[in-house]
Each structure stands twice: as C-alpha cells, then as structure tokens.
Amino acid sequence: MKRTRKPPRIPVAVRRLDMTSRTAERIGGGAVILIILALFLLVRAEPETLKPLSLLQINDLRAEAGQTETVTRNGTVTASVSAMDVLEVLGASPEDATAAAVALRDASPTRGQRLRPGTALSAWFEAGEDGRERLAGVSAKLSPKATLVASRSSDGRFKANLLSARTTTALHRVAGRIDTSLADAIIAGGGTRQHADMFAGLFPEDPALAKGGRKGERFDAVIEVVTDERGNFLEAGDLVFAAFNGAKTSGSWYRFTPEDTGLPEFFSRSGVAGDEFLLRDPVRGGEMSSGFGNRMHPITGEMLLHAGIDFRAPVGTPIRAAGSGLVTDMRYGEGYGWFVRIRHERGYETVYAHMSGFAENLTPGRTVMRGEVIGYVGSTGSSTGAHLHYEVLRNGFYVNPETLALPTGRDITGNKTVLAAFEAQRDAIDTFRNEAAGGQLFAATASTARMTNAPAP
Ligand SMILES: [Zn+2]
C-alpha cells in the first residue's frame, strides 16, 4: 500500500459521486484504443521515443493520426490460456504470437512471469507486404494506471514498453445515513466494498456494522480517488477517514503513516491507534475449527504442534491483514499452499496459509494496513477443507493467537515531530470535509462503547 500523502485540497470534490466501475471500464477501454493508435504511429516514426508516454500525449498523437487501417480484436488471458494462445486465437501466426508474448513478458513489471489471469489483451492487425493480415501489435492492460504495449518494429521484431498514466490523487467524501446497508451507501457514493469493509473494521464494538448497520445510522468517509491528467476517474484509492455515529458506537479515525515506521494506521483525533495491535479474526465471521497446541496428525497419527489456529470459511472469503506491516513473503509453500507472511512492529509476524488467491496488487515489499484484504480462503497445500491457517510469531517463536496478550495500538502523542505531521494531515482532512459538506457534519454524541476518541467536531 502506498504511503498516505498530504491530501491535496480541492474545492469541489464531490463531483464524481456518480463515478462507477462501469465508467472506469469505459474510460479504460478508451485508453487502450488510444494507446494502440498512438503506438502504431510512433513505431513508424521514431521507435526510440516510446517511453514514457502519457495518455494525454497519446491522445494528441491520435488526433493527428486520422484514420488508420487496422483491425482490432480483444481477448483475455486465463489460468489455462496464455497470452500467446490468445494471440493465436485472434489470428496471429504462431511465430508472431510467440514473439509478441515474449516481448510483453520481458517488459512487464513482474519480468519473466506470465501475465496474470484476467489480463485483457487487445491485438491489432495490419496488411503485411504480401497483402495478408499480420499482427502489428498487442496491448495488455495491467491496471487502470499501467498498460504494456508490444509492437512490430521496422525490423519485424516485437518490442514492448510499459506505459504509465500520469495520475493525480484527489479526495472524495461520501457521507450520509445508512438506508439498506453501509456497503450500499458507500458504493452508491463512489466508494467500494473494500472501503465499506475497512470502515466497519474500525468499529468492532458494533458487530452489526460489518453486517450492514442499522437504518438511519450516520457515516462519514473520505476516500482517495485516482484520476488521469484530464480528471477522468481511474480507480478508487485508500480510505483515509471514517466517522460513525450509530446506536452502539461512534467515533472518528484518520489514516496516517508515521514517518518512523512507514506503516499506515488509523489514529483517533488525539493520535492514538485504537484497540489491539492485531485483529483477532483475520476471517470475519470465520468459525474457529482447530486451536493452537499439540495434536495428532490426522493421517500419520504423529503428535505435532499445531502452530496456529484454523478458521473454517467458504472458499473465496476475504482474509484481512491482522495488523499493519510489510509483506515479506508470498508464494506457494509445501504444506502451506499459497501463503502470505507479514512483518509487523515490535517483533511480531503473522502468516496466512492455504489461500485460494492473493489480493490484487499485493506484492512482497508492499506495506499493508490492519484490516486490509490480502487474499482469499482456499484449501491449497496440505489441507482437507477450505480454511485459513493463521499463525502469529513473536520474536521468531510461535505464540497462541487466541490467548496472546496483545499490546494496544500505537500512541504518537509522545513524539512531537510525528504528532505535528499527523495533526497537519488530520486538519487538512477536516478542512476538506467542511468544504465538501456544505456544513452538514454530524454533531458529536456520547459514545456508548469503549472508544477512546471523540467524533470530529
Ligand atoms: Zn492449521
């Protein structure tokens, strides 16, 4: 997860309330076409200037281009169908398909690895010297911000480049009352289900909130929105502020990344990260099916230490990072299946095993935040049914996550420099909320739960 930057102040930020993922797809599709057209031109003109090229420049080039005589066809990479297979199906010769696929692979950020399942490919064809159609290029959309493009150069070989959109991060406020559910309200306002999950996770005193909350309860959220140079929506970013005023609990939380740890966390107005340092339930609603300690191996009959606890849950159930930290390992391990390992502060590590898949964009070396979805429940490795095997280590030793006495969240009030940076960011968020709200901030009410922080004024 990227570090939280000081939020830019924009006067009218709620204009994109109607932005939906459909809009994002439409814009994304348009961008691919622009890139294709521009690259087609550039390849002929001066291939060495291909990188980096912004979407804006591409658009301008396209305007100069006029009509081009190419045919474009689209396909999608799946777990069993590689980019090369897709290109052949779309009409490329086996040689061209192989050459273009290798070029894409070599230019991808995960150099040498196959494109991930679900990657959308767009191939375009031109008339060759013999008059027959041949592959001219292919683009692979890796994310809303990055597209790989391989094109045939004058020597007939395929060269690929990674194009990045120049992006701007703006703030977007979603606030109101729950009608059907918190998730519905946040999604209707331009946020995502992930934002709603993250929001609910900040108010664990009221388990009803994770199930949708109660009609009439008030919420206030600020999320980051990534746009291109022209202000077109590209993707939703992080939740940076959450306030809730409900029947069982209320409070407000500000996302902040202290300079000394580099790990993002949510802090109260006063600068205290709430509750316990690690979540007790990385799978929300998961039923604990096996505890920590010695047990007989179901197959060999040997007594072995079960070094973690198991949560039974259906395949695909989201798994949340128990605490903020650095992803130190994620891969397939014997026994563990697909697993993720996270290093936290104060000597703690957590491990999540038997996953069916990882969250999009998760990579080793990235920081995640407490409650962020990192992957999905599965039954990979030595597993006899869908469950999460969850381990906690303290200073390298396995500890029982169930009975572990956890330290409370971080308190930055004692560190003047860090506190000042936090306060500046907090005040910028509040100013933004005031401007975006038209003075409709909800009034503070007494909290009935063990929240240590008061709602924002
Ligand atoms: Zn287990």
CSV table of C-alpha atoms and ligand atoms in Angstrom, one decimal:
chain,number,residue,atom,x,y,z
A,1,MET,CA,0.0,0.0,0.0
A,2,LYS,CA,1.3,3.3,-0.9
A,3,ARG,CA,2.1,5.8,1.8
A,4,THR,CA,-0.5,8.4,2.6
A,5,ARG,CA,0.5,11.7,1.2
A,6,LYS,CA,-0.6,15.0,2.5
A,7,PRO,CA,-4.0,15.3,0.8
A,8,PRO,CA,-4.4,17.9,-1.8
A,9,ARG,CA,-7.2,20.4,-1.2
A,10,ILE,CA,-9.7,20.7,-3.9
A,11,PRO,CA,-12.7,22.9,-3.6
A,12,VAL,CA,-15.3,20.9,-5.3
A,13,ALA,CA,-14.5,17.3,-4.8
A,14,VAL,CA,-17.9,15.6,-4.7
A,15,ARG,CA,-18.5,16.0,-8.4
A,16,ARG,CA,-17.6,12.4,-9.0
A,17,LEU,CA,-20.3,11.0,-6.9
A,18,ASP,CA,-21.7,9.2,-9.9
A,19,MET,CA,-18.5,7.5,-10.9
A,20,THR,CA,-19.0,3.8,-11.0
A,21,SER,CA,-16.8,1.0,-12.0
A,22,ARG,CA,-18.7,1.0,-15.3
A,23,THR,CA,-17.4,4.4,-16.0
A,24,ALA,CA,-13.9,3.3,-15.1
A,25,GLU,CA,-14.1,0.4,-17.6
A,26,ARG,CA,-15.4,2.7,-20.3
A,27,ILE,CA,-12.5,5.1,-19.8
A,28,GLY,CA,-10.1,2.2,-19.5
A,29,GLY,CA,-11.2,0.7,-22.8
A,30,GLY,CA,-10.9,4.1,-24.5
A,31,ALA,CA,-7.4,4.5,-23.1
A,32,VAL,CA,-6.3,1.1,-24.7
A,33,ILE,CA,-7.6,2.2,-28.1
A,34,LEU,CA,-5.7,5.5,-27.8
A,35,ILE,CA,-2.5,3.7,-26.9
A,36,ILE,CA,-2.9,1.3,-29.8
A,37,LEU,CA,-3.4,4.1,-32.3
A,38,ALA,CA,-0.6,6.2,-30.9
A,39,LEU,CA,1.8,3.3,-30.8
A,40,PHE,CA,1.0,2.4,-34.3
A,41,LEU,CA,2.1,5.8,-35.4
A,42,LEU,CA,5.1,6.0,-33.2
A,43,VAL,CA,6.5,2.8,-34.2
A,44,ARG,CA,6.8,4.1,-37.7
A,45,ALA,CA,8.1,7.5,-36.8
A,46,GLU,CA,10.7,7.1,-34.0
A,47,PRO,CA,10.6,3.9,-32.0
A,48,GLU,CA,13.2,5.1,-29.5
A,49,THR,CA,10.9,7.7,-28.0
A,50,LEU,CA,8.3,5.2,-26.9
A,51,LYS,CA,8.8,5.5,-23.2
A,52,PRO,CA,7.4,7.1,-21.2
A,53,LEU,CA,4.3,8.4,-22.9
A,54,SER,CA,1.4,9.9,-21.1
A,55,LEU,CA,-2.2,9.2,-22.0
A,56,LEU,CA,-2.5,12.9,-22.8
A,57,GLN,CA,0.3,12.8,-25.3
A,58,ILE,CA,-1.2,9.7,-26.8
A,59,ASN,CA,-4.5,11.4,-27.3
A,60,ASP,CA,-2.8,14.3,-29.1
A,61,LEU,CA,-1.0,11.9,-31.4
A,62,ARG,CA,-4.2,10.2,-32.1
A,63,ALA,CA,-5.8,13.5,-33.1
A,64,GLU,CA,-3.0,14.0,-35.7
A,65,ALA,CA,-3.2,10.4,-36.9
A,66,GLY,CA,-6.6,10.4,-38.5
A,67,GLN,CA,-7.7,7.1,-39.8
A,68,THR,CA,-5.5,4.0,-39.7
A,69,GLU,CA,-6.2,0.8,-41.5
A,70,THR,CA,-6.0,-1.7,-38.7
A,71,VAL,CA,-8.4,-4.3,-37.3
A,72,THR,CA,-8.5,-4.7,-33.5
A,73,ARG,CA,-9.6,-7.8,-31.7
A,74,ASN,CA,-9.8,-8.4,-27.9
A,75,GLY,CA,-9.2,-11.4,-25.7
A,76,THR,CA,-8.4,-12.3,-22.1
A,77,VAL,CA,-5.7,-14.3,-20.5
A,78,THR,CA,-6.9,-17.1,-18.2
A,79,ALA,CA,-5.2,-19.5,-15.9
A,80,SER,CA,-5.0,-22.1,-18.7
A,81,VAL,CA,-4.9,-19.8,-21.8
A,82,SER,CA,-1.6,-17.8,-22.1
A,83,ALA,CA,-1.2,-14.5,-23.9
A,84,MET,CA,0.4,-16.5,-26.8
A,85,ASP,CA,-2.6,-18.7,-27.1
A,86,VAL,CA,-5.0,-15.7,-27.1
A,87,LEU,CA,-3.0,-14.1,-29.9
A,88,GLU,CA,-3.1,-17.2,-32.0
A,89,VAL,CA,-6.9,-17.4,-31.5
A,90,LEU,CA,-7.2,-13.8,-32.5
A,91,GLY,CA,-5.4,-14.5,-35.8
A,92,ALA,CA,-1.7,-14.1,-35.2
A,93,SER,CA,0.7,-16.6,-36.8
A,94,PRO,CA,2.4,-18.9,-34.2
A,95,GLU,CA,5.7,-17.1,-34.7
A,96,ASP,CA,4.2,-13.6,-34.2
A,97,ALA,CA,2.2,-14.8,-31.2
A,98,THR,CA,5.2,-16.2,-29.5
A,99,ALA,CA,7.4,-13.2,-30.3
A,100,ALA,CA,4.8,-10.7,-29.1
A,101,ALA,CA,4.0,-12.7,-25.9
A,102,VAL,CA,7.7,-12.9,-25.0
A,103,ALA,CA,8.2,-9.2,-25.6
A,104,LEU,CA,5.2,-8.5,-23.2
A,105,ARG,CA,6.5,-10.8,-20.6
A,106,ASP,CA,10.0,-9.3,-20.7
A,107,ALA,CA,8.7,-5.7,-20.3
A,108,SER,CA,6.2,-6.5,-17.6
A,109,PRO,CA,6.9,-5.3,-14.0
A,110,THR,CA,7.0,-8.9,-12.9
A,111,ARG,CA,9.7,-9.6,-15.5
A,112,GLY,CA,9.7,-13.0,-17.0
A,113,GLN,CA,6.4,-14.1,-15.4
A,114,ARG,CA,3.3,-14.9,-17.3
A,115,LEU,CA,0.6,-12.3,-17.4
A,116,ARG,CA,-1.9,-12.9,-14.7
A,117,PRO,CA,-5.3,-14.5,-15.4
A,118,GLY,CA,-7.9,-11.9,-16.2
A,119,THR,CA,-5.5,-9.6,-18.1
A,120,ALA,CA,-7.3,-8.0,-21.0
A,121,LEU,CA,-5.4,-8.2,-24.3
A,122,SER,CA,-6.1,-6.0,-27.4
A,123,ALA,CA,-4.4,-7.1,-30.6
A,124,TRP,CA,-4.3,-5.1,-33.8
A,125,PHE,CA,-3.6,-6.3,-37.2
A,126,GLU,CA,-2.4,-4.7,-40.4
A,127,ALA,CA,-1.9,-5.8,-44.0
A,128,GLY,CA,1.6,-7.3,-44.5
A,129,GLU,CA,3.8,-6.9,-47.5
A,130,ASP,CA,2.2,-9.9,-49.1
A,131,GLY,CA,-1.2,-8.3,-48.6
A,132,ARG,CA,-2.1,-10.8,-45.9
A,133,GLU,CA,-3.2,-9.7,-42.5
A,134,ARG,CA,-0.5,-9.9,-39.8
A,135,LEU,CA,-0.1,-9.0,-36.1
A,136,ALA,CA,1.0,-5.4,-35.8
A,137,GLY,CA,0.9,-5.1,-32.0
A,138,VAL,CA,-0.8,-6.0,-28.8
A,139,SER,CA,-1.6,-4.2,-25.6
A,140,ALA,CA,-2.1,-5.8,-22.2
A,141,LYS,CA,-4.0,-3.7,-19.6
A,142,LEU,CA,-2.2,-4.5,-16.3
A,143,SER,CA,-4.1,-2.0,-14.1
A,144,PRO,CA,-6.0,1.3,-14.6
A,145,LYS,CA,-2.6,3.1,-14.5
A,146,ALA,CA,-0.4,0.7,-16.5
A,147,THR,CA,-0.6,-0.8,-19.9
A,148,LEU,CA,2.0,-3.0,-21.6
A,149,VAL,CA,2.3,-2.5,-25.4
A,150,ALA,CA,4.3,-4.7,-27.8
A,151,SER,CA,4.5,-3.5,-31.4
A,152,ARG,CA,6.2,-4.8,-34.5
A,153,SER,CA,9.2,-2.6,-35.3
A,154,SER,CA,10.6,-1.9,-38.7
A,155,ASP,CA,13.0,-4.9,-38.5
A,156,GLY,CA,10.0,-7.2,-37.9
A,157,ARG,CA,10.7,-7.9,-34.3
A,158,PHE,CA,8.4,-7.1,-31.4
A,159,LYS,CA,9.4,-4.6,-28.8
A,160,ALA,CA,7.4,-3.9,-25.7
A,161,ASN,CA,7.1,-1.0,-23.3
A,162,LEU,CA,5.3,-0.3,-20.1
A,163,LEU,CA,3.1,2.9,-20.4
A,164,SER,CA,2.0,4.6,-17.2
A,165,ALA,CA,-0.7,7.1,-17.0
A,166,ARG,CA,0.2,10.3,-15.2
A,167,THR,CA,-2.1,10.3,-12.3
A,168,THR,CA,-3.4,12.7,-9.6
A,169,THR,CA,-4.8,11.6,-6.3
A,170,ALA,CA,-7.8,13.7,-5.1
A,171,LEU,CA,-10.0,13.3,-2.1
A,172,HIS,CA,-13.7,12.3,-2.3
A,173,ARG,CA,-16.2,12.4,0.5
A,174,VAL,CA,-19.0,10.0,1.0
A,175,ALA,CA,-21.3,10.8,3.9
A,176,GLY,CA,-24.9,10.2,4.8
A,177,ARG,CA,-27.3,7.9,6.5
A,178,ILE,CA,-27.5,4.1,6.1
A,179,ASP,CA,-30.6,3.0,4.3
A,180,THR,CA,-30.2,-0.6,3.2
A,181,SER,CA,-26.6,-1.2,4.3
A,182,LEU,CA,-23.3,0.7,4.9
A,183,ALA,CA,-21.8,-1.0,1.8
A,184,ASP,CA,-24.7,0.0,-0.4
A,185,ALA,CA,-24.4,3.6,0.8
A,186,ILE,CA,-20.7,3.8,0.3
A,187,ILE,CA,-20.8,2.2,-3.1
A,188,ALA,CA,-23.6,4.5,-4.2
A,189,GLY,CA,-21.4,7.4,-3.1
A,190,GLY,CA,-18.5,6.3,-5.3
A,191,GLY,CA,-16.6,4.1,-2.8
A,192,THR,CA,-16.1,0.3,-3.0
A,193,ARG,CA,-17.0,-2.8,-0.9
A,194,GLN,CA,-13.4,-2.8,0.3
A,195,HIS,CA,-13.9,0.7,1.7
A,196,ALA,CA,-17.0,-0.4,3.5
A,197,ASP,CA,-15.2,-3.4,5.0
A,198,MET,CA,-12.4,-1.3,6.1
A,199,PHE,CA,-14.8,1.2,7.6
A,200,ALA,CA,-16.8,-1.4,9.5
A,201,GLY,CA,-13.5,-2.9,10.8
A,202,LEU,CA,-12.7,0.4,12.5
A,203,PHE,CA,-15.8,0.0,14.7
A,204,PRO,CA,-15.5,-3.6,16.1
A,205,GLU,CA,-17.6,-2.7,19.2
A,206,ASP,CA,-20.6,-2.9,16.9
A,207,PRO,CA,-20.6,-6.2,15.0
A,208,ALA,CA,-23.8,-5.2,13.3
A,209,LEU,CA,-21.9,-2.7,11.3
A,210,ALA,CA,-20.0,-5.4,9.5
A,211,LYS,CA,-23.3,-6.9,8.5
A,212,GLY,CA,-24.6,-3.6,7.1
A,213,GLY,CA,-25.5,-1.5,10.2
A,214,ARG,CA,-28.9,-0.1,11.1
A,215,LYS,CA,-31.2,2.1,9.0
A,216,GLY,CA,-30.6,5.8,9.9
A,217,GLU,CA,-27.2,5.5,11.4
A,218,ARG,CA,-24.8,8.2,10.1
A,219,PHE,CA,-21.5,7.6,8.5
A,220,ASP,CA,-18.8,9.9,7.0
A,221,ALA,CA,-16.0,8.6,4.8
A,222,VAL,CA,-13.2,10.2,2.8
A,223,ILE,CA,-11.5,8.2,0.2
A,224,GLU,CA,-8.8,8.8,-2.3
A,225,VAL,CA,-9.6,8.9,-6.0
A,226,VAL,CA,-7.0,8.5,-8.7
A,227,THR,CA,-7.6,10.4,-11.9
A,228,ASP,CA,-5.7,11.0,-15.1
A,229,GLU,CA,-4.4,14.4,-16.2
A,230,ARG,CA,-7.8,15.3,-17.5
A,231,GLY,CA,-9.6,14.5,-14.3
A,232,ASN,CA,-11.0,11.2,-15.6
A,233,PHE,CA,-11.6,8.6,-12.9
A,234,LEU,CA,-9.1,5.8,-13.0
A,235,GLU,CA,-9.6,3.9,-9.7
A,236,ALA,CA,-10.6,4.3,-6.1
A,237,GLY,CA,-7.7,4.6,-3.6
A,238,ASP,CA,-7.5,4.2,0.1
A,239,LEU,CA,-10.0,5.0,2.8
A,240,VAL,CA,-8.4,8.0,4.6
A,241,PHE,CA,-11.1,9.0,7.1
A,242,ALA,CA,-14.0,7.2,8.8
A,243,ALA,CA,-16.5,8.6,11.2
A,244,PHE,CA,-19.6,6.8,12.5
A,245,ASN,CA,-22.5,7.8,14.7
A,246,GLY,CA,-24.6,4.8,15.4
A,247,ALA,CA,-26.8,3.2,18.0
A,248,LYS,CA,-24.0,1.3,19.6
A,249,THR,CA,-20.8,3.2,18.9
A,250,SER,CA,-19.4,6.4,17.4
A,251,GLY,CA,-16.0,7.9,16.7
A,252,SER,CA,-13.7,9.0,14.0
A,253,TRP,CA,-10.5,7.7,12.6
A,254,TYR,CA,-7.8,9.3,10.4
A,255,ARG,CA,-5.4,7.3,8.3
A,256,PHE,CA,-1.8,8.3,8.8
A,257,THR,CA,1.6,6.9,8.1
A,258,PRO,CA,4.1,7.8,10.8
A,259,GLU,CA,7.5,8.6,9.3
A,260,ASP,CA,9.4,6.5,11.8
A,261,THR,CA,7.7,3.2,11.0
A,262,GLY,CA,6.4,3.8,7.5
A,263,LEU,CA,3.3,1.8,8.3
A,264,PRO,CA,-0.1,3.2,7.7
A,265,GLU,CA,-2.6,3.1,10.6
A,266,PHE,CA,-5.8,4.7,11.7
A,267,PHE,CA,-5.5,7.1,14.5
A,268,SER,CA,-8.0,8.9,16.7
A,269,ARG,CA,-8.2,12.7,16.7
A,270,SER,CA,-5.8,12.8,19.5
A,271,GLY,CA,-3.2,10.5,17.8
A,272,VAL,CA,-3.8,7.1,19.3
A,273,ALA,CA,-4.2,4.0,17.2
A,274,GLY,CA,-7.1,2.2,18.8
A,275,ASP,CA,-7.8,-1.2,20.2
A,276,GLU,CA,-5.4,-4.0,20.0
A,277,PHE,CA,-2.3,-4.1,17.8
A,278,LEU,CA,-3.5,-7.2,15.9
A,279,LEU,CA,-7.0,-8.2,14.8
A,280,ARG,CA,-8.3,-11.4,16.5
A,281,ASP,CA,-10.3,-12.5,13.5
A,282,PRO,CA,-8.5,-12.3,10.1
A,283,VAL,CA,-11.5,-14.0,8.6
A,284,ARG,CA,-14.6,-12.1,9.6
A,285,GLY,CA,-17.3,-14.5,10.8
A,286,GLY,CA,-14.9,-17.5,10.3
A,287,GLU,CA,-15.6,-20.3,12.7
A,288,MET,CA,-12.5,-21.4,14.7
A,289,SER,CA,-12.2,-25.1,13.9
A,290,SER,CA,-8.8,-26.0,15.4
A,291,GLY,CA,-6.8,-24.4,18.2
A,292,PHE,CA,-3.2,-24.0,18.9
A,293,GLY,CA,-1.1,-26.7,20.5
A,294,ASN,CA,-0.2,-30.4,20.2
A,295,ARG,CA,-2.5,-32.6,18.2
A,296,MET,CA,-2.4,-35.9,16.4
A,297,HIS,CA,-1.8,-35.7,12.7
A,298,PRO,CA,-5.0,-36.9,11.0
A,299,ILE,CA,-3.0,-39.1,8.6
A,300,THR,CA,0.2,-40.2,10.2
A,301,GLY,CA,-1.0,-40.3,13.8
A,302,GLU,CA,2.1,-38.4,15.0
A,303,MET,CA,1.8,-35.8,17.7
A,304,LEU,CA,2.7,-32.5,16.2
A,305,LEU,CA,2.5,-28.9,17.3
A,306,HIS,CA,-0.3,-27.1,15.5
A,307,ALA,CA,1.5,-23.8,15.4
A,308,GLY,CA,-1.5,-21.6,14.6
A,309,ILE,CA,-5.3,-21.6,14.6
A,310,ASP,CA,-7.7,-22.6,11.9
A,311,PHE,CA,-10.8,-20.6,10.8
A,312,ARG,CA,-13.3,-22.5,8.7
A,313,ALA,CA,-14.9,-20.4,6.0
A,314,PRO,CA,-16.0,-20.8,2.4
A,315,VAL,CA,-13.5,-20.7,-0.4
A,316,GLY,CA,-13.2,-17.0,-1.5
A,317,THR,CA,-13.9,-15.5,1.9
A,318,PRO,CA,-11.7,-12.4,2.2
A,319,ILE,CA,-8.7,-12.7,4.6
A,320,ARG,CA,-7.7,-9.4,6.3
A,321,ALA,CA,-4.2,-8.5,7.5
A,322,ALA,CA,-4.3,-8.8,11.3
A,323,GLY,CA,-2.1,-5.7,11.6
A,324,SER,CA,-0.2,-3.1,9.6
A,325,GLY,CA,3.1,-4.3,8.3
A,326,LEU,CA,5.4,-5.3,5.5
A,327,VAL,CA,4.6,-8.2,3.2
A,328,THR,CA,7.9,-10.2,3.5
A,329,ASP,CA,6.8,-13.4,1.6
A,330,MET,CA,4.0,-14.6,-0.6
A,331,ARG,CA,4.3,-17.7,-2.6
A,332,TYR,CA,3.4,-21.4,-2.8
A,333,GLY,CA,4.9,-23.4,0.1
A,334,GLU,CA,4.9,-27.1,0.7
A,335,GLY,CA,2.2,-27.8,3.2
A,336,TYR,CA,1.1,-24.1,3.4
A,337,GLY,CA,-0.1,-23.9,-0.1
A,338,TRP,CA,-0.5,-20.2,-1.2
A,339,PHE,CA,0.5,-18.2,1.8
A,340,VAL,CA,1.4,-14.6,2.9
A,341,ARG,CA,3.8,-13.6,5.6
A,342,ILE,CA,3.7,-10.1,7.2
A,343,ARG,CA,6.2,-8.5,9.5
A,344,HIS,CA,4.7,-6.1,12.0
A,345,GLU,CA,6.2,-3.8,14.5
A,346,ARG,CA,7.5,-4.9,18.0
A,347,GLY,CA,8.8,-8.3,16.8
A,348,TYR,CA,5.5,-9.7,15.6
A,349,GLU,CA,4.9,-11.7,12.4
A,350,THR,CA,1.7,-13.2,11.0
A,351,VAL,CA,1.3,-16.0,8.4
A,352,TYR,CA,-1.9,-16.8,6.5
A,353,ALA,CA,-1.9,-20.2,4.7
A,354,HIS,CA,-4.0,-22.4,2.3
A,355,MET,CA,-5.2,-19.4,0.4
A,356,SER,CA,-7.1,-19.7,-2.9
A,357,GLY,CA,-5.6,-16.4,-4.2
A,358,PHE,CA,-3.9,-13.1,-3.3
A,359,ALA,CA,-5.5,-9.7,-3.3
A,360,GLU,CA,-4.9,-7.8,-6.5
A,361,ASN,CA,-1.7,-5.6,-6.4
A,362,LEU,CA,-0.3,-7.4,-3.3
A,363,THR,CA,3.4,-7.9,-3.8
A,364,PRO,CA,6.4,-8.7,-1.5
A,365,GLY,CA,7.8,-5.5,-0.1
A,366,ARG,CA,4.5,-3.7,0.0
A,367,THR,CA,3.0,-2.4,3.2
A,368,VAL,CA,-0.5,-3.4,4.1
A,369,MET,CA,-2.7,-2.0,6.8
A,370,ARG,CA,-4.6,-3.5,9.6
A,371,GLY,CA,-7.9,-4.9,8.2
A,372,GLU,CA,-6.8,-4.7,4.5
A,373,VAL,CA,-7.9,-7.7,2.4
A,374,ILE,CA,-4.7,-9.6,1.4
A,375,GLY,CA,-6.2,-12.7,-0.1
A,376,TYR,CA,-9.0,-15.3,0.0
A,377,VAL,CA,-9.7,-18.5,1.8
A,378,GLY,CA,-8.9,-21.7,0.0
A,379,SER,CA,-7.7,-25.2,0.5
A,380,THR,CA,-4.3,-25.3,-1.1
A,381,GLY,CA,-1.3,-27.2,0.2
A,382,SER,CA,-1.9,-29.9,3.0
A,383,SER,CA,-5.5,-29.0,3.7
A,384,THR,CA,-8.6,-31.2,3.9
A,385,GLY,CA,-11.1,-28.4,3.5
A,386,ALA,CA,-11.5,-24.7,3.0
A,387,HIS,CA,-10.0,-22.9,6.0
A,388,LEU,CA,-7.4,-20.3,6.9
A,389,HIS,CA,-4.5,-21.5,8.9
A,390,TYR,CA,-3.3,-18.4,10.9
A,391,GLU,CA,0.0,-18.2,12.8
A,392,VAL,CA,1.4,-15.5,15.0
A,393,LEU,CA,5.1,-15.3,15.8
A,394,ARG,CA,6.7,-13.1,18.4
A,395,ASN,CA,10.5,-12.6,18.1
A,396,GLY,CA,10.6,-15.7,15.9
A,397,PHE,CA,8.6,-18.0,18.3
A,398,TYR,CA,5.1,-19.3,17.6
A,399,VAL,CA,2.6,-18.0,20.1
A,400,ASN,CA,-1.1,-18.8,20.6
A,401,PRO,CA,-3.1,-16.1,18.8
A,402,GLU,CA,-6.1,-16.9,20.9
A,403,THR,CA,-4.7,-16.3,24.3
A,404,LEU,CA,-2.0,-13.8,23.4
A,405,ALA,CA,-2.0,-10.6,25.4
A,406,LEU,CA,-1.6,-8.0,22.7
A,407,PRO,CA,-0.1,-4.6,23.1
A,408,THR,CA,-2.6,-1.8,22.4
A,409,GLY,CA,-2.3,0.4,19.2
A,410,ARG,CA,0.4,2.9,18.8
A,411,ASP,CA,0.3,6.2,20.6
A,412,ILE,CA,2.1,9.0,18.8
A,413,THR,CA,1.3,11.8,21.3
A,414,GLY,CA,4.7,11.4,22.8
A,415,ASN,CA,6.6,12.1,19.6
A,416,LYS,CA,6.4,15.8,18.7
A,417,THR,CA,7.6,15.5,15.1
A,418,VAL,CA,5.3,12.6,14.2
A,419,LEU,CA,2.4,14.2,16.1
A,420,ALA,CA,2.8,17.5,14.3
A,421,ALA,CA,2.7,15.7,10.9
A,422,PHE,CA,-0.3,13.8,12.0
A,423,GLU,CA,-2.1,16.9,13.1
A,424,ALA,CA,-1.4,18.7,9.8
A,425,GLN,CA,-2.9,15.8,7.9
A,426,ARG,CA,-5.8,15.5,10.2
A,427,ASP,CA,-6.6,19.2,9.9
A,428,ALA,CA,-6.3,19.0,6.1
A,429,ILE,CA,-8.8,16.2,6.0
A,430,ASP,CA,-11.2,18.1,8.3
A,431,THR,CA,-10.9,21.2,6.1
A,432,PHE,CA,-11.7,19.2,3.1
A,433,ARG,CA,-14.7,17.6,4.8
A,434,ASN,CA,-16.0,21.1,5.7
A,435,GLU,CA,-15.7,22.3,2.2
A,436,ALA,CA,-17.1,19.2,0.6
A,437,ALA,CA,-20.0,19.0,3.1
A,438,GLY,CA,-21.7,22.4,2.9
A,439,GLY,CA,-21.7,22.4,6.7
A,440,GLN,CA,-23.5,19.2,7.2
A,441,LEU,CA,-21.2,17.5,9.5
A,442,PHE,CA,-23.0,15.5,12.1
A,443,ALA,CA,-23.0,16.6,15.7
A,444,ALA,CA,-21.0,14.7,18.2
A,445,THR,CA,-22.9,12.4,20.6
A,446,ALA,CA,-21.7,10.5,23.6
A,447,SER,CA,-20.1,7.2,22.7
A,448,THR,CA,-21.6,4.2,24.4
A,449,ALA,CA,-18.6,2.0,23.7
A,450,ARG,CA,-15.0,1.8,24.7
A,451,MET,CA,-13.8,4.2,22.1
A,452,THR,CA,-11.1,6.5,23.4
A,453,ASN,CA,-11.6,9.1,20.8
A,454,ALA,CA,-14.4,11.6,20.3
A,455,PRO,CA,-16.1,12.2,17.0
A,456,ALA,CA,-14.7,15.0,14.9
A,457,PRO,CA,-16.3,18.4,15.6
B,1,ZN,ZN,-3.9,-25.1,10.9
